[in-house]
Amino acid sequence: MGSPLTVESTTVHVGLAERSYDIHIGSDNLPTVGELVAGLEDVTHAILITDSNVRELYGETARKSLSSANLQVDIMTVPAGESSKSTGIAEELWKQLLSLGADRKSVIVALGGGVVGDLAGFVAATYGRGIRFVQIPTTLLATVDSSVGGKVGINLPGAKNMVGAFWQPQSVLIDVNVLQSLPARDYHAGLAEVVKYGVIQDEGFFSRLENNVGLILDRDPEFMRDVIARCCELKAYVVENDERETTGLRAILNYGHTFCHAIEACTGYGTYMHGEAVAIGMLCASRLAESLNRITAEDTARQRDLLEQLNLPIDLPADFEREPMVEAMKKDKKAEHGKIRFILPSRIGHVELVDDVADALALAAFN
Ligand SMILES: NC(=O)c1ccc[n+]([C@@H]2O[C@H](COP(=O)([O-])OP(=O)(O)OC[C@H]3O[C@@H](n4cnc5c(N)ncnc54)[C@H](O)[C@@H]3O)[C@@H](O)[C@H]2O)c1
Ligand SMILES: [Zn+2]
């Protein structure tokens, strides 16, 4: 791993009229969260929501910074892991907010991965009909994906992200140095979403990734700052043009995800990390595109090589039962009346929505 060092900060603007905000990406900038929050209009109170792991690592730095900015600071810690995205935990947090007297002068600061961001954002969206929140994503997945775009929510038993809202943060603060402590598997899984942005929107970015695998695996702060900034820009463009999933553009972010969701459902959640299933899913989608003569075998091979070099799985085990997958895809919440919709690449840097694919071709793409 690269040694943490300070690199200059860069800013990505998310333009959503009165809901616009900036994403600040730098290193060693976690101690500036107090300044950032105190700089918002009419704030006196910060409620830091984090999980047990992240609190141990970065909770104190954030708390200190918020306190030195003369804010009243309260901390709420949830158990690490997906199971905290539940109605039970959300209720706990609402009650705690009430007893702390949280009001319009309070700001929730979500410090953690996608679980904390989705949960704390959902609580912010709903408590008192909505209070402000700031995101400090600490996993690679959260920096490039879940903290951008305003989707917040919790799970119901057997139904992921079933209850939620669109609720944009006031600001996002990303400190690339926190990625140094991320377990290798989480880091690599996050890279699958990074590769996805290259395939769906930006060939030049994809080539930069191909040419700098060493810096990526080393978690080089400067290179990763630029990678994260580019991903945020690309996602911001999509969100700006389809904030609430009404124009169809936002669907391109789902590249690889129709297959991914089927893999997650059929392997039992937990076998693959989400990003790992995305990696396999993107290659399935690209092979499907090949079988429809929409993309060349060379372009699939480029994706396969890059994902493999980034330590991601690229195939399901040979003995894995493929048949139930197609049914699982039809049940996906993105499917319309049992018709599966695929986002398929036509080259690196461009994808299209395709919805008239024969089941047999979809099934063949798993191999
Ligand atoms: N809202 C969206 O648009 C969106 C998009 C994609 C995913 N998601 C959601 O994101 C969630 C997954 O997020 P995730 O992958 O970040 O998982 P996570 O939040 O569970 O974090 C993974 C693990 O890493 C730990 N961790 C976090 N930061 C760390 C750090 N810097 N160093 C060491 N350990 C650290 C956490 O405690 C946890 O154990 C899912 O619930 C998914 O639904 C939401
Ligand atoms: Zn994803």
Short mmCIF file of C-alpha atoms and ligand atoms in Angstrom, two decimals:
data_model
loop_
_atom_site.label_atom_id
_atom_site.label_comp_id
_atom_site.label_asym_id
_atom_site.label_seq_id
_atom_site.Cartn_x
_atom_site.Cartn_y
_atom_site.Cartn_z
CA MET A 1 0.00 0.00 0.00
CA GLY A 2 1.12 3.54 -0.72
CA SER A 3 2.06 5.62 2.27
CA PRO A 4 -0.57 8.18 3.27
CA LEU A 5 0.41 11.64 2.19
CA THR A 6 -1.34 14.87 1.67
CA VAL A 7 -2.56 15.55 -1.84
CA GLU A 8 -4.34 18.66 -2.93
CA SER A 9 -8.09 18.57 -2.72
CA THR A 10 -10.36 18.59 -5.74
CA THR A 11 -14.07 19.36 -5.96
CA VAL A 12 -16.87 17.83 -8.01
CA HIS A 13 -20.09 19.80 -8.23
CA VAL A 14 -23.43 18.01 -8.38
CA GLY A 15 -25.83 20.42 -10.08
CA LEU A 16 -29.39 19.82 -8.93
CA ALA A 17 -30.87 23.33 -8.73
CA GLU A 18 -31.58 24.16 -5.08
CA ARG A 19 -30.41 20.67 -4.07
CA SER A 20 -26.92 21.19 -5.56
CA TYR A 21 -23.84 20.30 -3.54
CA ASP A 22 -20.10 19.78 -3.73
CA ILE A 23 -18.05 16.64 -3.24
CA HIS A 24 -14.63 17.48 -1.76
CA ILE A 25 -12.00 14.84 -2.44
CA GLY A 26 -8.58 15.09 -0.84
CA SER A 27 -6.37 13.49 1.76
CA ASP A 28 -6.00 14.26 5.43
CA ASN A 29 -9.16 16.33 5.14
CA LEU A 30 -11.27 14.42 7.67
CA PRO A 31 -10.15 16.91 10.36
CA THR A 32 -11.81 19.67 8.31
CA VAL A 33 -15.32 18.27 8.78
CA GLY A 34 -16.01 20.70 11.65
CA GLU A 35 -15.27 23.68 9.44
CA LEU A 36 -17.42 22.24 6.67
CA VAL A 37 -20.44 21.59 8.88
CA ALA A 38 -20.13 24.86 10.82
CA GLY A 39 -20.01 26.63 7.45
CA LEU A 40 -23.57 25.54 6.64
CA GLU A 41 -26.28 28.05 7.41
CA ASP A 42 -27.69 28.15 10.92
CA VAL A 43 -26.14 24.99 12.39
CA THR A 44 -25.47 24.51 16.08
CA HIS A 45 -25.59 20.75 16.46
CA ALA A 46 -23.87 17.85 14.71
CA ILE A 47 -25.01 14.26 15.10
CA LEU A 48 -22.33 11.88 13.98
CA ILE A 49 -23.75 8.53 12.88
CA THR A 50 -21.18 5.82 12.30
CA ASP A 51 -20.66 2.07 12.71
CA SER A 52 -18.67 0.19 15.31
CA ASN A 53 -15.59 -0.35 13.09
CA VAL A 54 -15.41 3.14 11.67
CA ARG A 55 -15.99 4.76 15.03
CA GLU A 56 -12.93 2.95 16.38
CA LEU A 57 -10.80 4.14 13.44
CA TYR A 58 -12.03 7.65 12.64
CA GLY A 59 -14.77 8.60 15.11
CA GLU A 60 -12.51 10.55 17.41
CA THR A 61 -10.93 12.61 14.61
CA ALA A 62 -14.36 13.59 13.35
CA ARG A 63 -15.72 14.30 16.83
CA LYS A 64 -12.76 16.50 17.74
CA SER A 65 -13.04 18.49 14.55
CA LEU A 66 -16.78 19.07 15.01
CA SER A 67 -16.29 20.09 18.66
CA SER A 68 -13.54 22.54 17.83
CA ALA A 69 -15.91 24.21 15.41
CA ASN A 70 -18.09 25.07 18.43
CA LEU A 71 -20.84 22.63 17.57
CA GLN A 72 -22.73 20.52 20.06
CA VAL A 73 -21.71 16.98 19.10
CA ASP A 74 -23.55 13.72 19.71
CA ILE A 75 -22.46 10.34 18.41
CA MET A 76 -24.67 7.40 17.53
CA THR A 77 -22.96 4.12 16.70
CA VAL A 78 -24.65 1.20 14.97
CA PRO A 79 -23.27 -2.33 14.60
CA ALA A 80 -21.13 -2.72 11.47
CA GLY A 81 -22.81 -4.66 8.66
CA GLU A 82 -25.80 -4.73 6.33
CA SER A 83 -28.18 -5.82 9.11
CA SER A 84 -28.08 -2.27 10.50
CA LYS A 85 -30.08 -1.07 7.48
CA SER A 86 -33.26 -2.15 9.29
CA THR A 87 -36.49 -0.64 10.53
CA GLY A 88 -35.45 -1.53 14.09
CA ILE A 89 -32.19 0.43 13.93
CA ALA A 90 -33.85 3.34 12.10
CA GLU A 91 -36.44 3.52 14.89
CA GLU A 92 -33.68 3.50 17.51
CA LEU A 93 -31.99 6.42 15.75
CA TRP A 94 -35.25 8.42 15.40
CA LYS A 95 -35.88 8.00 19.13
CA GLN A 96 -32.35 9.04 20.02
CA LEU A 97 -32.67 12.11 17.80
CA LEU A 98 -35.85 13.03 19.61
CA SER A 99 -34.28 12.67 23.03
CA LEU A 100 -31.28 14.73 21.91
CA GLY A 101 -33.63 17.48 20.81
CA ALA A 102 -32.51 17.34 17.17
CA ASP A 103 -34.16 20.03 15.08
CA ARG A 104 -33.63 22.24 12.01
CA LYS A 105 -30.35 23.48 13.45
CA SER A 106 -29.01 19.94 13.62
CA VAL A 107 -27.03 18.25 10.86
CA ILE A 108 -26.47 14.51 10.62
CA VAL A 109 -22.94 13.52 9.65
CA ALA A 110 -22.82 10.04 8.13
CA LEU A 111 -19.32 8.64 8.68
CA GLY A 112 -18.90 5.17 7.18
CA GLY A 113 -19.53 2.92 4.21
CA GLY A 114 -22.69 2.53 2.17
CA VAL A 115 -24.56 1.00 5.08
CA VAL A 116 -24.06 4.05 7.29
CA GLY A 117 -24.68 6.47 4.40
CA ASP A 118 -27.94 4.79 3.35
CA LEU A 119 -29.19 4.42 6.94
CA ALA A 120 -28.15 7.84 8.27
CA GLY A 121 -29.37 9.50 5.07
CA PHE A 122 -32.72 7.75 5.40
CA VAL A 123 -33.04 8.83 9.03
CA ALA A 124 -32.14 12.39 7.98
CA ALA A 125 -34.74 12.28 5.19
CA THR A 126 -37.51 11.16 7.52
CA TYR A 127 -36.86 12.62 10.98
CA GLY A 128 -38.85 15.83 11.43
CA ARG A 129 -39.88 15.54 7.73
CA GLY A 130 -36.26 15.89 6.77
CA ILE A 131 -33.17 17.43 8.30
CA ARG A 132 -29.86 18.16 6.62
CA PHE A 133 -27.02 15.66 6.34
CA VAL A 134 -23.41 15.47 5.25
CA GLN A 135 -21.78 12.31 3.89
CA ILE A 136 -18.27 11.17 4.74
CA PRO A 137 -17.98 7.90 2.82
CA THR A 138 -15.18 5.65 4.05
CA THR A 139 -15.31 2.63 1.73
CA LEU A 140 -14.32 2.79 -1.94
CA LEU A 141 -17.85 1.70 -2.91
CA ALA A 142 -19.35 4.49 -0.86
CA THR A 143 -17.04 7.15 -2.32
CA VAL A 144 -17.77 6.29 -5.95
CA ASP A 145 -21.32 5.07 -5.72
CA SER A 146 -23.58 5.19 -2.67
CA SER A 147 -22.69 8.69 -1.44
CA VAL A 148 -23.44 10.27 -4.83
CA GLY A 149 -26.96 10.58 -6.10
CA GLY A 150 -29.22 10.96 -3.11
CA LYS A 151 -30.67 7.47 -2.84
CA VAL A 152 -31.03 6.58 0.84
CA GLY A 153 -32.87 3.71 2.43
CA ILE A 154 -33.14 0.62 4.54
CA ASN A 155 -34.02 -3.03 3.91
CA LEU A 156 -37.14 -5.04 4.70
CA PRO A 157 -36.70 -8.76 5.41
CA GLY A 158 -35.97 -10.28 2.01
CA ALA A 159 -36.24 -6.96 0.16
CA LYS A 160 -33.12 -4.82 -0.11
CA ASN A 161 -33.49 -1.03 -0.15
CA MET A 162 -37.28 -1.40 -0.14
CA VAL A 163 -38.01 1.64 2.03
CA GLY A 164 -36.23 4.82 1.17
CA ALA A 165 -36.15 8.28 -0.29
CA PHE A 166 -34.28 10.59 -2.60
CA TRP A 167 -32.53 12.93 -0.17
CA GLN A 168 -29.47 14.86 -1.29
CA PRO A 169 -26.69 15.67 1.18
CA GLN A 170 -25.51 19.22 1.86
CA SER A 171 -22.00 18.18 1.03
CA VAL A 172 -19.76 15.12 0.67
CA LEU A 173 -16.27 14.94 2.17
CA ILE A 174 -13.90 12.23 0.95
CA ASP A 175 -10.54 11.58 2.61
CA VAL A 176 -8.67 9.07 0.43
CA ASN A 177 -6.35 8.20 3.31
CA VAL A 178 -9.15 6.34 5.06
CA LEU A 179 -9.04 3.79 2.23
CA GLN A 180 -5.71 2.57 3.62
CA SER A 181 -7.46 0.73 6.44
CA LEU A 182 -10.08 -0.91 4.23
CA PRO A 183 -9.87 -4.73 4.11
CA ALA A 184 -8.44 -5.86 0.75
CA ARG A 185 -11.62 -7.62 -0.29
CA ASP A 186 -13.77 -4.51 0.29
CA TYR A 187 -11.29 -2.39 -1.61
CA HIS A 188 -11.19 -4.72 -4.61
CA ALA A 189 -14.98 -5.08 -4.62
CA GLY A 190 -15.27 -1.28 -4.82
CA LEU A 191 -13.02 -1.32 -7.87
CA ALA A 192 -15.65 -3.23 -9.85
CA GLU A 193 -17.93 -0.18 -9.75
CA VAL A 194 -14.97 1.98 -10.81
CA VAL A 195 -14.39 -0.21 -13.87
CA LYS A 196 -18.13 -0.04 -14.57
CA TYR A 197 -17.99 3.74 -15.03
CA GLY A 198 -15.28 3.32 -17.64
CA VAL A 199 -17.30 0.78 -19.60
CA ILE A 200 -20.57 2.71 -19.51
CA GLN A 201 -19.34 6.24 -20.04
CA ASP A 202 -15.64 6.87 -20.58
CA GLU A 203 -13.19 4.91 -22.72
CA GLY A 204 -10.31 7.25 -21.82
CA PHE A 205 -10.87 6.64 -18.13
CA PHE A 206 -11.00 2.86 -18.73
CA SER A 207 -7.60 3.07 -20.50
CA ARG A 208 -6.14 5.05 -17.59
CA LEU A 209 -7.22 2.27 -15.27
CA GLU A 210 -5.65 -0.36 -17.56
CA ASN A 211 -2.39 1.59 -17.61
CA ASN A 212 -2.17 2.17 -13.85
CA VAL A 213 -3.13 -1.10 -12.18
CA GLY A 214 -0.11 -0.86 -9.86
CA LEU A 215 -1.08 2.56 -8.51
CA ILE A 216 -4.65 1.38 -8.01
CA LEU A 217 -3.63 -1.75 -6.09
CA ASP A 218 -1.21 0.39 -4.04
CA ARG A 219 -4.10 2.71 -3.14
CA ASP A 220 -1.95 5.63 -4.28
CA PRO A 221 -3.61 8.70 -2.74
CA GLU A 222 -3.11 11.00 -5.70
CA PHE A 223 -4.18 8.51 -8.33
CA MET A 224 -7.16 7.38 -6.28
CA ARG A 225 -8.21 10.97 -5.67
CA ASP A 226 -8.42 11.39 -9.43
CA VAL A 227 -10.15 8.04 -9.94
CA ILE A 228 -12.78 8.83 -7.31
CA ALA A 229 -13.28 12.35 -8.68
CA ARG A 230 -13.84 11.02 -12.20
CA CYS A 231 -16.33 8.40 -10.96
CA CYS A 232 -18.19 11.08 -8.98
CA GLU A 233 -18.27 13.33 -12.07
CA LEU A 234 -19.63 10.53 -14.22
CA LYS A 235 -22.28 9.55 -11.68
CA ALA A 236 -23.14 13.23 -11.08
CA TYR A 237 -23.77 13.66 -14.81
CA VAL A 238 -26.23 10.75 -14.77
CA VAL A 239 -27.95 11.93 -11.59
CA GLU A 240 -28.20 15.52 -12.84
CA ASN A 241 -29.99 14.29 -15.92
CA ASP A 242 -32.19 11.71 -14.22
CA GLU A 243 -32.37 12.49 -10.51
CA ARG A 244 -35.42 10.34 -9.80
CA GLU A 245 -35.09 7.59 -12.38
CA THR A 246 -37.68 8.99 -14.72
CA THR A 247 -35.82 9.56 -18.01
CA GLY A 248 -34.18 6.12 -18.14
CA LEU A 249 -30.61 7.46 -18.15
CA ARG A 250 -29.95 6.34 -14.58
CA ALA A 251 -30.47 2.75 -15.75
CA ILE A 252 -27.00 2.74 -17.36
CA LEU A 253 -25.53 2.58 -13.84
CA ASN A 254 -27.08 -0.86 -13.73
CA TYR A 255 -24.57 -2.33 -16.19
CA GLY A 256 -23.74 -5.82 -14.95
CA HIS A 257 -26.31 -5.55 -12.20
CA THR A 258 -29.12 -7.64 -13.70
CA PHE A 259 -26.76 -10.61 -13.78
CA CYS A 260 -25.24 -9.51 -10.46
CA HIS A 261 -28.59 -9.51 -8.66
CA ALA A 262 -29.35 -12.99 -9.98
CA ILE A 263 -25.94 -14.21 -8.81
CA GLU A 264 -26.48 -12.65 -5.39
CA ALA A 265 -29.97 -14.17 -5.12
CA CYS A 266 -28.95 -17.66 -6.29
CA THR A 267 -25.70 -17.93 -4.33
CA GLY A 268 -27.28 -16.62 -1.14
CA TYR A 269 -26.27 -13.14 -0.11
CA GLY A 270 -22.83 -13.22 1.43
CA THR A 271 -21.07 -15.69 -0.88
CA TYR A 272 -19.92 -12.90 -3.16
CA MET A 273 -19.48 -9.30 -2.12
CA HIS A 274 -21.66 -7.00 -4.23
CA GLY A 275 -18.71 -5.69 -6.26
CA GLU A 276 -17.48 -9.22 -6.93
CA ALA A 277 -20.89 -10.19 -8.32
CA VAL A 278 -20.85 -6.95 -10.37
CA ALA A 279 -17.53 -8.01 -11.92
CA ILE A 280 -18.89 -11.40 -12.97
CA GLY A 281 -22.16 -9.73 -14.01
CA MET A 282 -20.46 -7.19 -16.28
CA LEU A 283 -18.65 -9.99 -18.10
CA CYS A 284 -21.94 -11.90 -18.51
CA ALA A 285 -23.54 -8.76 -19.96
CA SER A 286 -20.62 -8.20 -22.30
CA ARG A 287 -20.75 -11.82 -23.51
CA LEU A 288 -24.48 -11.43 -24.07
CA ALA A 289 -23.76 -8.28 -26.09
CA GLU A 290 -21.22 -10.29 -28.09
CA SER A 291 -23.78 -13.00 -28.84
CA LEU A 292 -26.09 -10.27 -30.18
CA ASN A 293 -23.24 -8.92 -32.32
CA ARG A 294 -23.29 -5.68 -30.39
CA ILE A 295 -19.68 -5.70 -29.16
CA THR A 296 -16.39 -7.34 -30.12
CA ALA A 297 -14.76 -10.20 -28.23
CA GLU A 298 -11.70 -7.93 -27.80
CA ASP A 299 -13.74 -5.43 -25.79
CA THR A 300 -15.02 -8.19 -23.50
CA ALA A 301 -11.45 -9.45 -23.10
CA ARG A 302 -10.26 -5.96 -22.07
CA GLN A 303 -12.83 -5.87 -19.28
CA ARG A 304 -11.96 -9.40 -18.23
CA ASP A 305 -8.22 -8.68 -18.08
CA LEU A 306 -8.65 -5.48 -16.10
CA LEU A 307 -11.04 -7.02 -13.58
CA GLU A 308 -8.76 -10.01 -13.14
CA GLN A 309 -5.74 -7.78 -12.53
CA LEU A 310 -7.75 -5.92 -9.91
CA ASN A 311 -8.21 -9.21 -8.03
CA LEU A 312 -11.86 -9.59 -8.89
CA PRO A 313 -13.56 -12.90 -9.72
CA ILE A 314 -14.42 -13.20 -13.39
CA ASP A 315 -16.36 -16.45 -13.56
CA LEU A 316 -18.85 -18.47 -11.58
CA PRO A 317 -17.60 -21.89 -10.45
CA ALA A 318 -18.00 -24.49 -13.23
CA ASP A 319 -20.36 -26.63 -11.14
CA PHE A 320 -22.68 -23.73 -10.38
CA GLU A 321 -26.29 -24.31 -11.39
CA ARG A 322 -27.11 -21.73 -14.09
CA GLU A 323 -30.76 -22.52 -14.89
CA PRO A 324 -32.42 -20.77 -11.90
CA MET A 325 -30.60 -17.57 -12.82
CA VAL A 326 -32.95 -16.53 -15.62
CA GLU A 327 -35.99 -16.84 -13.36
CA ALA A 328 -34.14 -14.80 -10.73
CA MET A 329 -33.47 -12.09 -13.32
CA LYS A 330 -37.17 -11.94 -14.18
CA LYS A 331 -37.96 -11.33 -10.52
CA ASP A 332 -35.43 -8.50 -10.26
CA LYS A 333 -37.13 -5.26 -9.29
CA LYS A 334 -35.74 -3.60 -12.41
CA ALA A 335 -37.53 -6.14 -14.63
CA GLU A 336 -40.86 -4.96 -16.05
CA HIS A 337 -43.67 -7.55 -16.06
CA GLY A 338 -41.19 -10.37 -16.19
CA LYS A 339 -39.37 -8.84 -19.15
CA ILE A 340 -35.68 -8.60 -18.38
CA ARG A 341 -33.98 -5.37 -19.33
CA PHE A 342 -30.28 -5.44 -19.97
CA ILE A 343 -27.76 -2.64 -20.18
CA LEU A 344 -25.36 -3.87 -22.84
CA PRO A 345 -22.13 -2.32 -24.08
CA SER A 346 -21.61 -1.57 -27.76
CA ARG A 347 -17.98 -0.60 -27.11
CA ILE A 348 -15.91 0.42 -24.08
CA GLY A 349 -17.42 3.76 -23.07
CA HIS A 350 -20.95 3.25 -24.35
CA VAL A 351 -23.95 1.15 -23.29
CA GLU A 352 -27.54 0.75 -24.48
CA LEU A 353 -30.78 -0.55 -23.00
CA VAL A 354 -31.89 -3.83 -24.60
CA ASP A 355 -35.08 -5.58 -23.56
CA ASP A 356 -35.94 -8.20 -26.15
CA VAL A 357 -33.38 -10.85 -25.31
CA ALA A 358 -34.26 -14.55 -25.59
CA ASP A 359 -33.91 -16.47 -22.31
CA ALA A 360 -31.55 -18.97 -23.92
CA LEU A 361 -29.08 -16.24 -24.87
CA ALA A 362 -29.20 -14.75 -21.37
CA LEU A 363 -28.57 -18.18 -19.91
CA ALA A 364 -25.69 -18.87 -22.28
CA ALA A 365 -24.02 -15.63 -21.16
CA PHE A 366 -23.40 -17.09 -17.70
CA ASN A 367 -20.79 -19.49 -19.08
N1 LIG B 1 -27.47 4.64 -2.07
C1 LIG B 1 -26.93 4.14 -3.15
O1 LIG B 1 -27.02 4.69 -4.24
C2 LIG B 1 -26.14 2.87 -3.03
C3 LIG B 1 -25.34 2.45 -4.10
C4 LIG B 1 -24.58 1.30 -3.93
C5 LIG B 1 -24.63 0.59 -2.75
N2 LIG B 1 -25.42 1.02 -1.72
C6 LIG B 1 -25.49 0.32 -0.44
O2 LIG B 1 -24.19 0.34 0.15
C7 LIG B 1 -24.11 -0.74 1.07
C8 LIG B 1 -22.73 -1.37 0.98
O3 LIG B 1 -21.78 -0.41 1.28
P1 LIG B 1 -20.27 -0.81 1.65
O4 LIG B 1 -19.78 -1.79 0.67
O5 LIG B 1 -19.56 0.45 1.85
O6 LIG B 1 -20.45 -1.64 3.00
P2 LIG B 1 -20.34 -1.25 4.56
O7 LIG B 1 -20.86 0.09 4.82
O8 LIG B 1 -20.97 -2.39 5.29
O9 LIG B 1 -18.78 -1.28 4.82
C9 LIG B 1 -18.06 -2.48 4.66
C10 LIG B 1 -17.21 -2.78 5.90
O10 LIG B 1 -16.08 -1.91 5.94
C11 LIG B 1 -15.98 -1.28 7.21
N3 LIG B 1 -15.33 0.00 6.94
C12 LIG B 1 -15.88 1.11 6.41
N4 LIG B 1 -14.94 2.02 6.16
C13 LIG B 1 -13.76 1.49 6.56
C14 LIG B 1 -12.42 1.95 6.53
N5 LIG B 1 -12.09 3.13 6.00
N6 LIG B 1 -11.46 1.14 7.03
C15 LIG B 1 -11.78 -0.09 7.52
N7 LIG B 1 -13.02 -0.58 7.54
C16 LIG B 1 -14.01 0.20 7.06
C17 LIG B 1 -17.39 -1.22 7.71
O11 LIG B 1 -17.44 -1.12 9.11
C18 LIG B 1 -17.94 -2.57 7.22
O12 LIG B 1 -17.57 -3.58 8.10
C19 LIG B 1 -25.25 -1.68 0.74
O13 LIG B 1 -26.21 -1.61 1.75
C20 LIG B 1 -25.83 -1.13 -0.56
O14 LIG B 1 -27.22 -1.32 -0.67
C21 LIG B 1 -26.17 2.15 -1.86
ZN ZN B 2 -23.53 -1.83 -7.58
#
